[in-house]
mmCIF file of C-alpha atoms in Angstrom:
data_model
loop_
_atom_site.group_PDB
_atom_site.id
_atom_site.type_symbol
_atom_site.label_atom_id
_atom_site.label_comp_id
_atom_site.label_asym_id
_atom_site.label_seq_id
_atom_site.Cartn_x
_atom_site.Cartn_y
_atom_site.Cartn_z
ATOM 1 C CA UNK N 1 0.000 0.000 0.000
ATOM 2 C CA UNK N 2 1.453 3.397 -1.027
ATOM 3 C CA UNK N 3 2.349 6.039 1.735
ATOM 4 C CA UNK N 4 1.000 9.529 1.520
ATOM 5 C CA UNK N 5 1.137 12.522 4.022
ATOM 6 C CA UNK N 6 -2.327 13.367 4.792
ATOM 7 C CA UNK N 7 -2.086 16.795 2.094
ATOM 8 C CA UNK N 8 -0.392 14.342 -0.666
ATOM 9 C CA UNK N 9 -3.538 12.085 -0.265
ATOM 10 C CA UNK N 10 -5.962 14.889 -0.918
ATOM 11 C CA UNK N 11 -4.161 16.446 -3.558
ATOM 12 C CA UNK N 12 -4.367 12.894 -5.631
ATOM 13 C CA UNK N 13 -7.818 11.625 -4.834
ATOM 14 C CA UNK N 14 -9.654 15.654 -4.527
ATOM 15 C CA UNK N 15 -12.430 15.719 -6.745
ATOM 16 C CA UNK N 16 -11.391 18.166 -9.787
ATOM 17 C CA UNK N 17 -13.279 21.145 -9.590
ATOM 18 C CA UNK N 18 -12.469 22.255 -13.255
ATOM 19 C CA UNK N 19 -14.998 19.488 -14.596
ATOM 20 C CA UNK N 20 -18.007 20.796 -15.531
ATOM 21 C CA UNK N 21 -19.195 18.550 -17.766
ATOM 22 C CA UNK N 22 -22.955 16.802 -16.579
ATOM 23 C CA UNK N 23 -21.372 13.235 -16.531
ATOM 24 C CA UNK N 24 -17.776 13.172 -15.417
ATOM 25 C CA UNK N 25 -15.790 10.070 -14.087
ATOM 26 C CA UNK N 26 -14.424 11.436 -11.081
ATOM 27 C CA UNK N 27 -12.997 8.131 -10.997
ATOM 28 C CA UNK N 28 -13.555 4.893 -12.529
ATOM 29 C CA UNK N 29 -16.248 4.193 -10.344
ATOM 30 C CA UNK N 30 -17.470 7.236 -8.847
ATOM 31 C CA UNK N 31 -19.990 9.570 -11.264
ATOM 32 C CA UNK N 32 -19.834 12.917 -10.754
ATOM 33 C CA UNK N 33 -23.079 15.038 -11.901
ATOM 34 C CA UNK N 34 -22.909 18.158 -12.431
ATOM 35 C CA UNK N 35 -26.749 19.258 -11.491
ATOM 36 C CA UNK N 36 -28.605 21.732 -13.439
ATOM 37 C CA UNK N 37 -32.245 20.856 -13.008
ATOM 38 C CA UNK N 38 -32.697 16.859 -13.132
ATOM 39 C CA UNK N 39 -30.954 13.261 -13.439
ATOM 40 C CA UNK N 40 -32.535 9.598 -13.016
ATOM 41 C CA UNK N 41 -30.260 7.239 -11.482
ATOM 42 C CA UNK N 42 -30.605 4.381 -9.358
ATOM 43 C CA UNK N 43 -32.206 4.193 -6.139
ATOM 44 C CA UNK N 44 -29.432 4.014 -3.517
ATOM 45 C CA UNK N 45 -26.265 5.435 -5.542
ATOM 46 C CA UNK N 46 -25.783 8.348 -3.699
ATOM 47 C CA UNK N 47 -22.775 8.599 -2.109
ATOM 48 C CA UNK N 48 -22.240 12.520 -1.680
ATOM 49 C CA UNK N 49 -23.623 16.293 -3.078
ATOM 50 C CA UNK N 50 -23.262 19.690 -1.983
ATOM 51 C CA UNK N 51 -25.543 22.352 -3.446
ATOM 52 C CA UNK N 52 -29.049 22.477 -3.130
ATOM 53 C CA UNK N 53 -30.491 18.756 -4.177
ATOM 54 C CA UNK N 54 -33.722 17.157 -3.431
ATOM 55 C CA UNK N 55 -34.161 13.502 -3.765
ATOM 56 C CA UNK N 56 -37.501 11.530 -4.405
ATOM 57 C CA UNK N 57 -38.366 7.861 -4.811
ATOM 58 C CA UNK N 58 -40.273 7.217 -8.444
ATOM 59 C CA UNK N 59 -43.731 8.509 -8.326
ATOM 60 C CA UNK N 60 -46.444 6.004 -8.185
ATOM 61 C CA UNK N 61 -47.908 7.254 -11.746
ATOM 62 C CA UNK N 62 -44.378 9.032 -12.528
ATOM 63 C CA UNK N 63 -44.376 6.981 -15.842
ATOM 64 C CA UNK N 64 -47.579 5.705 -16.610
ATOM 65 C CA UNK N 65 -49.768 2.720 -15.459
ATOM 66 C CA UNK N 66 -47.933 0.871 -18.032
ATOM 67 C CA UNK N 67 -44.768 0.992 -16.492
ATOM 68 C CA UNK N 68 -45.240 1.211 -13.004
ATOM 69 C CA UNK N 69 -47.334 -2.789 -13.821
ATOM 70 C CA UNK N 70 -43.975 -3.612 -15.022
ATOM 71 C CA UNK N 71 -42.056 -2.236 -12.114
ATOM 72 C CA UNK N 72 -43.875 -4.133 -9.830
ATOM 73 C CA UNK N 73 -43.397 -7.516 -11.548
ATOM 74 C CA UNK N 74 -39.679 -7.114 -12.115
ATOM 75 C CA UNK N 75 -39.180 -5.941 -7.602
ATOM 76 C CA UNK N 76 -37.357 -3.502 -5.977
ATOM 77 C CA UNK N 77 -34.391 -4.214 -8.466
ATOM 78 C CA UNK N 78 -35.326 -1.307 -10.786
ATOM 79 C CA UNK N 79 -36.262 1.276 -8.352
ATOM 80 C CA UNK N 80 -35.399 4.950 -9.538
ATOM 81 C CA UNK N 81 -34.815 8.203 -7.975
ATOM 82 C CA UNK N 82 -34.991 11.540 -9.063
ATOM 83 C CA UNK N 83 -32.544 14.272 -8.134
ATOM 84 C CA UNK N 84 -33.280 17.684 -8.656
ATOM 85 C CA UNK N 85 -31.759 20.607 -8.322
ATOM 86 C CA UNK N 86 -28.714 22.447 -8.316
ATOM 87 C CA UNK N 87 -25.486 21.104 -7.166
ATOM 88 C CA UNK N 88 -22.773 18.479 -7.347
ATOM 89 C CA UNK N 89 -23.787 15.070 -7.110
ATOM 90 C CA UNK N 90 -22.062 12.114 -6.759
ATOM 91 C CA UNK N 91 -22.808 8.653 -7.187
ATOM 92 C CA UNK N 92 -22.136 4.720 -7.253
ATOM 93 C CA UNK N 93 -22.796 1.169 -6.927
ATOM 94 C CA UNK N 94 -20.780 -0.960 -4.640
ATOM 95 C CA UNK N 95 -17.863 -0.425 -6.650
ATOM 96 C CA UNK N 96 -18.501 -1.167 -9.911
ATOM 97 C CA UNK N 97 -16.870 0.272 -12.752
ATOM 98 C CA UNK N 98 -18.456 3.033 -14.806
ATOM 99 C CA UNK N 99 -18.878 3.314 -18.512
ATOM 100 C CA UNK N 100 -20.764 6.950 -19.590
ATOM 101 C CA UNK N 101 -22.235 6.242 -23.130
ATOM 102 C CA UNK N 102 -23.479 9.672 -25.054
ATOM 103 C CA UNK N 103 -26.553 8.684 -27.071
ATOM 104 C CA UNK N 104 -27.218 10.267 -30.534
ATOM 105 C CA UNK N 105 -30.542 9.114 -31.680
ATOM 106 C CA UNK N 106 -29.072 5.617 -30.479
ATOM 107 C CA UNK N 107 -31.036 3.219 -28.483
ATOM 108 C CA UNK N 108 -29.244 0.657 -25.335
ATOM 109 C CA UNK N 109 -30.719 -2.060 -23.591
ATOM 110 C CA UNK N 110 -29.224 -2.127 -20.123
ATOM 111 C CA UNK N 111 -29.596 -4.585 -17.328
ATOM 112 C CA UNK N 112 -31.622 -3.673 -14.993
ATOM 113 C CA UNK N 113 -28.751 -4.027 -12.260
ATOM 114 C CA UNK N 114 -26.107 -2.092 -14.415
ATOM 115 C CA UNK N 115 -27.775 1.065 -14.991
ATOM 116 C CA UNK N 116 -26.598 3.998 -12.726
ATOM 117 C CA UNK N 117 -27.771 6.956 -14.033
ATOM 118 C CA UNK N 118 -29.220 8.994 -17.305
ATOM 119 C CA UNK N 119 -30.305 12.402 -18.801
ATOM 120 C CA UNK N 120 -34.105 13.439 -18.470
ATOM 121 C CA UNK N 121 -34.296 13.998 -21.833
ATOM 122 C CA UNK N 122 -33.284 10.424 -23.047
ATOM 123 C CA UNK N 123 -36.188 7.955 -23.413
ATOM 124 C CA UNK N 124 -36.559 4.454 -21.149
ATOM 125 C CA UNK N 125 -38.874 1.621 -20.779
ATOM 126 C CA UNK N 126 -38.589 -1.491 -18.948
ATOM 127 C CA UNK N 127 -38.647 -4.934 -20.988
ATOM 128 C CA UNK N 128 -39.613 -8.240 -18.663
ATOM 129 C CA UNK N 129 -37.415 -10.884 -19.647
ATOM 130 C CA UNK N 130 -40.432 -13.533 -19.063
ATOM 131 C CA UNK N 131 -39.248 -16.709 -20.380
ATOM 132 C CA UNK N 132 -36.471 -16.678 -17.884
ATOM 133 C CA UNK N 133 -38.634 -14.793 -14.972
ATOM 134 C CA UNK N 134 -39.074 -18.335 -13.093
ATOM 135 C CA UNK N 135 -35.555 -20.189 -14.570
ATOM 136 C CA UNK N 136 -33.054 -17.418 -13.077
ATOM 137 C CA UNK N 137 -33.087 -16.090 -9.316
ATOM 138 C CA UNK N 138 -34.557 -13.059 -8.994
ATOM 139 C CA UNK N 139 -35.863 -12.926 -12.619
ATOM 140 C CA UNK N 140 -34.620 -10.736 -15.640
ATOM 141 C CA UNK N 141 -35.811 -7.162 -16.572
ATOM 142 C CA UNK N 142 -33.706 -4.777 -18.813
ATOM 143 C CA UNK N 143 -34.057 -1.163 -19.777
ATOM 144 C CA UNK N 144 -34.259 0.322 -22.834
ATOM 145 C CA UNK N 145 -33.704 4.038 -23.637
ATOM 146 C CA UNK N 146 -32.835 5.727 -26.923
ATOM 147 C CA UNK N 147 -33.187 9.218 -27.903
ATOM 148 C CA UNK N 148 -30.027 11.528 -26.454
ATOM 149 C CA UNK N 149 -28.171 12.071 -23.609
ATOM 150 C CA UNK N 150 -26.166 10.890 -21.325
ATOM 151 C CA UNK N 151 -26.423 7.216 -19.834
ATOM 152 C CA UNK N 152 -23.974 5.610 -17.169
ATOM 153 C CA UNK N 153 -23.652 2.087 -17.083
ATOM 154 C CA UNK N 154 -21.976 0.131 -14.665
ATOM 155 C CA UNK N 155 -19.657 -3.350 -14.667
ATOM 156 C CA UNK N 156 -17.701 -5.645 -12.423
ATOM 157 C CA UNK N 157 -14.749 -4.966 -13.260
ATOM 158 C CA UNK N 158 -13.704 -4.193 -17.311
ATOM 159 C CA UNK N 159 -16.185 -4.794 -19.966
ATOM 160 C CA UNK N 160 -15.541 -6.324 -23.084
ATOM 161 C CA UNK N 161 -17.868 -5.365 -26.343
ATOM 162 C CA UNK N 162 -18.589 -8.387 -28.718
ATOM 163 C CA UNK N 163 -19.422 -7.514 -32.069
ATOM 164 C CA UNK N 164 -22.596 -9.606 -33.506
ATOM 165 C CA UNK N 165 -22.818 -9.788 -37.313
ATOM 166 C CA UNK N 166 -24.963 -11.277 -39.759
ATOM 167 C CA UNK N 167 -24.839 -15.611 -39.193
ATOM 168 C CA UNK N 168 -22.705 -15.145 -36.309
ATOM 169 C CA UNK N 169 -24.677 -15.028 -33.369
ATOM 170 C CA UNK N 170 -22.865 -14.624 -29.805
ATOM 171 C CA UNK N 171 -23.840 -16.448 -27.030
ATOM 172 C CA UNK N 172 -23.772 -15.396 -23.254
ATOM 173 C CA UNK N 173 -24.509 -16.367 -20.188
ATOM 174 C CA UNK N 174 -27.481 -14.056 -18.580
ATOM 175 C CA UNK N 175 -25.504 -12.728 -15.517
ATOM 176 C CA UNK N 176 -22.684 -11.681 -17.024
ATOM 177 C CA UNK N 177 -24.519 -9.615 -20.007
ATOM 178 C CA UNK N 178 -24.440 -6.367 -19.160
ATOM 179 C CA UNK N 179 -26.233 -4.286 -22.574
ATOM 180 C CA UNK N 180 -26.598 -4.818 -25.933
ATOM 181 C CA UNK N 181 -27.881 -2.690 -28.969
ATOM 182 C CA UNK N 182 -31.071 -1.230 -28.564
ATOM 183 C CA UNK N 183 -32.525 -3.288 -31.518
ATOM 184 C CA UNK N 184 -31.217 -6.543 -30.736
ATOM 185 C CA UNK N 185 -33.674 -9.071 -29.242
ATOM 186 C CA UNK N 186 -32.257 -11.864 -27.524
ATOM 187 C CA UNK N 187 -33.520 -15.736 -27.728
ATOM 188 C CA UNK N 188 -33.333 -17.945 -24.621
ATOM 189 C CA UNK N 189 -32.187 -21.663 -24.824
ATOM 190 C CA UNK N 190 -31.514 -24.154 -22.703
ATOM 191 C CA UNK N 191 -28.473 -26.392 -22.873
ATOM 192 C CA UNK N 192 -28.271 -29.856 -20.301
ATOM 193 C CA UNK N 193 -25.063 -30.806 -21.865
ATOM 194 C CA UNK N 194 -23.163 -27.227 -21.201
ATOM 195 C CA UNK N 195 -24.898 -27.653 -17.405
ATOM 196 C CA UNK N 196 -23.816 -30.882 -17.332
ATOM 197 C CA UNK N 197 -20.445 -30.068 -18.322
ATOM 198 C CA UNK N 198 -19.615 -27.531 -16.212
ATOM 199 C CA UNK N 199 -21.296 -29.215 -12.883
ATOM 200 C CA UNK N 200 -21.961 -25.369 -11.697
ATOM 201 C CA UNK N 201 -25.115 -23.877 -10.507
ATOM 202 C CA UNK N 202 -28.621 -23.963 -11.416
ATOM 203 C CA UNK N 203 -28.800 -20.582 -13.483
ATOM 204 C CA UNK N 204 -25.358 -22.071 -16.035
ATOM 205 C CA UNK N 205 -28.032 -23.978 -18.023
ATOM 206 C CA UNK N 206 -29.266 -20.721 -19.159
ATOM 207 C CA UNK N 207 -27.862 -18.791 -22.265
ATOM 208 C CA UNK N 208 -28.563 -15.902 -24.423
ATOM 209 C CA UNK N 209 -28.402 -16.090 -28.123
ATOM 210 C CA UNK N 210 -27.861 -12.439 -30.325
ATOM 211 C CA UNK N 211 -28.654 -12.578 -34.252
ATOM 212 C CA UNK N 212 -28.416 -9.755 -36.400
ATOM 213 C CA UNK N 213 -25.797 -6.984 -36.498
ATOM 214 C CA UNK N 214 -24.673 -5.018 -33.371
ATOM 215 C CA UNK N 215 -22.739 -5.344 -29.892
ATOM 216 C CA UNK N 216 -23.232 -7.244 -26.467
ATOM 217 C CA UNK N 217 -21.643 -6.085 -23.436
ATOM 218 C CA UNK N 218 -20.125 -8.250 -21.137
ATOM 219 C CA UNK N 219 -18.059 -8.196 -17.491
ATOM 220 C CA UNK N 220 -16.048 -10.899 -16.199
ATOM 221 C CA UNK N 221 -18.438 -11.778 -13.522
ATOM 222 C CA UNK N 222 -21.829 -13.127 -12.928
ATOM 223 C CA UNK N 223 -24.505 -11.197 -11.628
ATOM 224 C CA UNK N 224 -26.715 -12.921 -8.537
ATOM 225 C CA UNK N 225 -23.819 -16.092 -8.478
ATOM 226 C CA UNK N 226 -21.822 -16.368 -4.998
ATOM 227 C CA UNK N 227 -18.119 -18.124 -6.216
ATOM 228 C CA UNK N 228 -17.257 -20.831 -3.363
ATOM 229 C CA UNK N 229 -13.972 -20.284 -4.752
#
């Protein structure tokens, strides 16, 4: 462990106060927003502000009947919180890394566990992964927003972007899928022999297939597995 004097420490891990930017990695995993009216981000992430910041749960009928049916099926997984305001705010999620992704008239699907934190101007709905609802603990729901803005996205650990292109579909496993294009639709199948194989837990059985043309994000971990090694 490196040794600092107590004024070395602060000089190398003060936030910079030059950023002003509305996303800005303070660090790899700490977001710092910049605050001029309004942000969504997940229920929970905030570690610190200053300014003058008020902080609300997601209304009942915030988003529609539509959604807030969906909300409810998917748990308390998906929860959102609005910050509004002026101010610095900063946030996280148990020490994941952070990826900031500026949308252009793009469109992301996120797991519902990896997003942190977007722009009120860019577009989301949540999609119920129902095949796998009663297969993987906990269930499946993703979030899909398009328009632009701003949009953090979290990992464990560094993410690695797998291209998918036309007859070559990629293949991952559910809790370590992190996003994906916007227009992609995944397939769900089922493999014994990969289970089998691999003698691991319940949820390995599980895969997701991607067809078409686009990316899949993935970290080097599994979501909602405990390692016994």
């Amino acid at each position: 462990m490196s040794e600092y004097s107590i004024q070395q420490f602060i000089e190398q891990t003060k936030q910079d106060e030059s950023e002003n930017d509305y996303f800005e990695l303070e660090t790899p995993r700490i977001l710092e927003v910049n605050l001029m009216d309004q942000v969504w981000a997940k229920a929970g992430s905030m570690i610190s502000y200053n300014g003058e910041i008020k902080f609300e749960r997601e209304g009942i009928l915030e988003h529609g009947v539509g959604r807030l049916f969906k909300k409810a099926m998917t748990g308390e997984g998906s929860a959102l919180m609005k910050a509004s305001g002026r101010g610095r705010l900063y946030l996280a999620d148990q020490g994941k890394k952070i990826t900031v992704f500026d949308l252009d008239g793009e469109s992301i699907t996120v797991n519902g566990n990896d997003l942190l934190a977007f722009e009120p101007s860019v577009e989301w709905d949540i999609k119920l992964m129902k095949k796998v609802a009663g297969m993987v603990s906990g269930g499946l729901f993703n979030v899909t927003l398009n328009g632009s803005g701003r949009v953090a996205v979290t990992s464990h650990y560094e993410p690695l972007t797998l291209l998918v292109k036309p007859g070559e579909s990629v293949i991952t496993d559910p809790h370590a899928t992190v996003a994906w294009s916007g227009h992609l639709e995944p397939e769900f199948r089922t493999d014994i022999s990969f289970k089998t194989l691999l003698g691991r837990g319940s949820g390995e059985s599980i895969q997701m297939e991607f067809k078409g043309e686009g990316f899949v994000i993935v970290q080097p971990f599994e979501e909602g597995h405990v390692s016994s090694e």
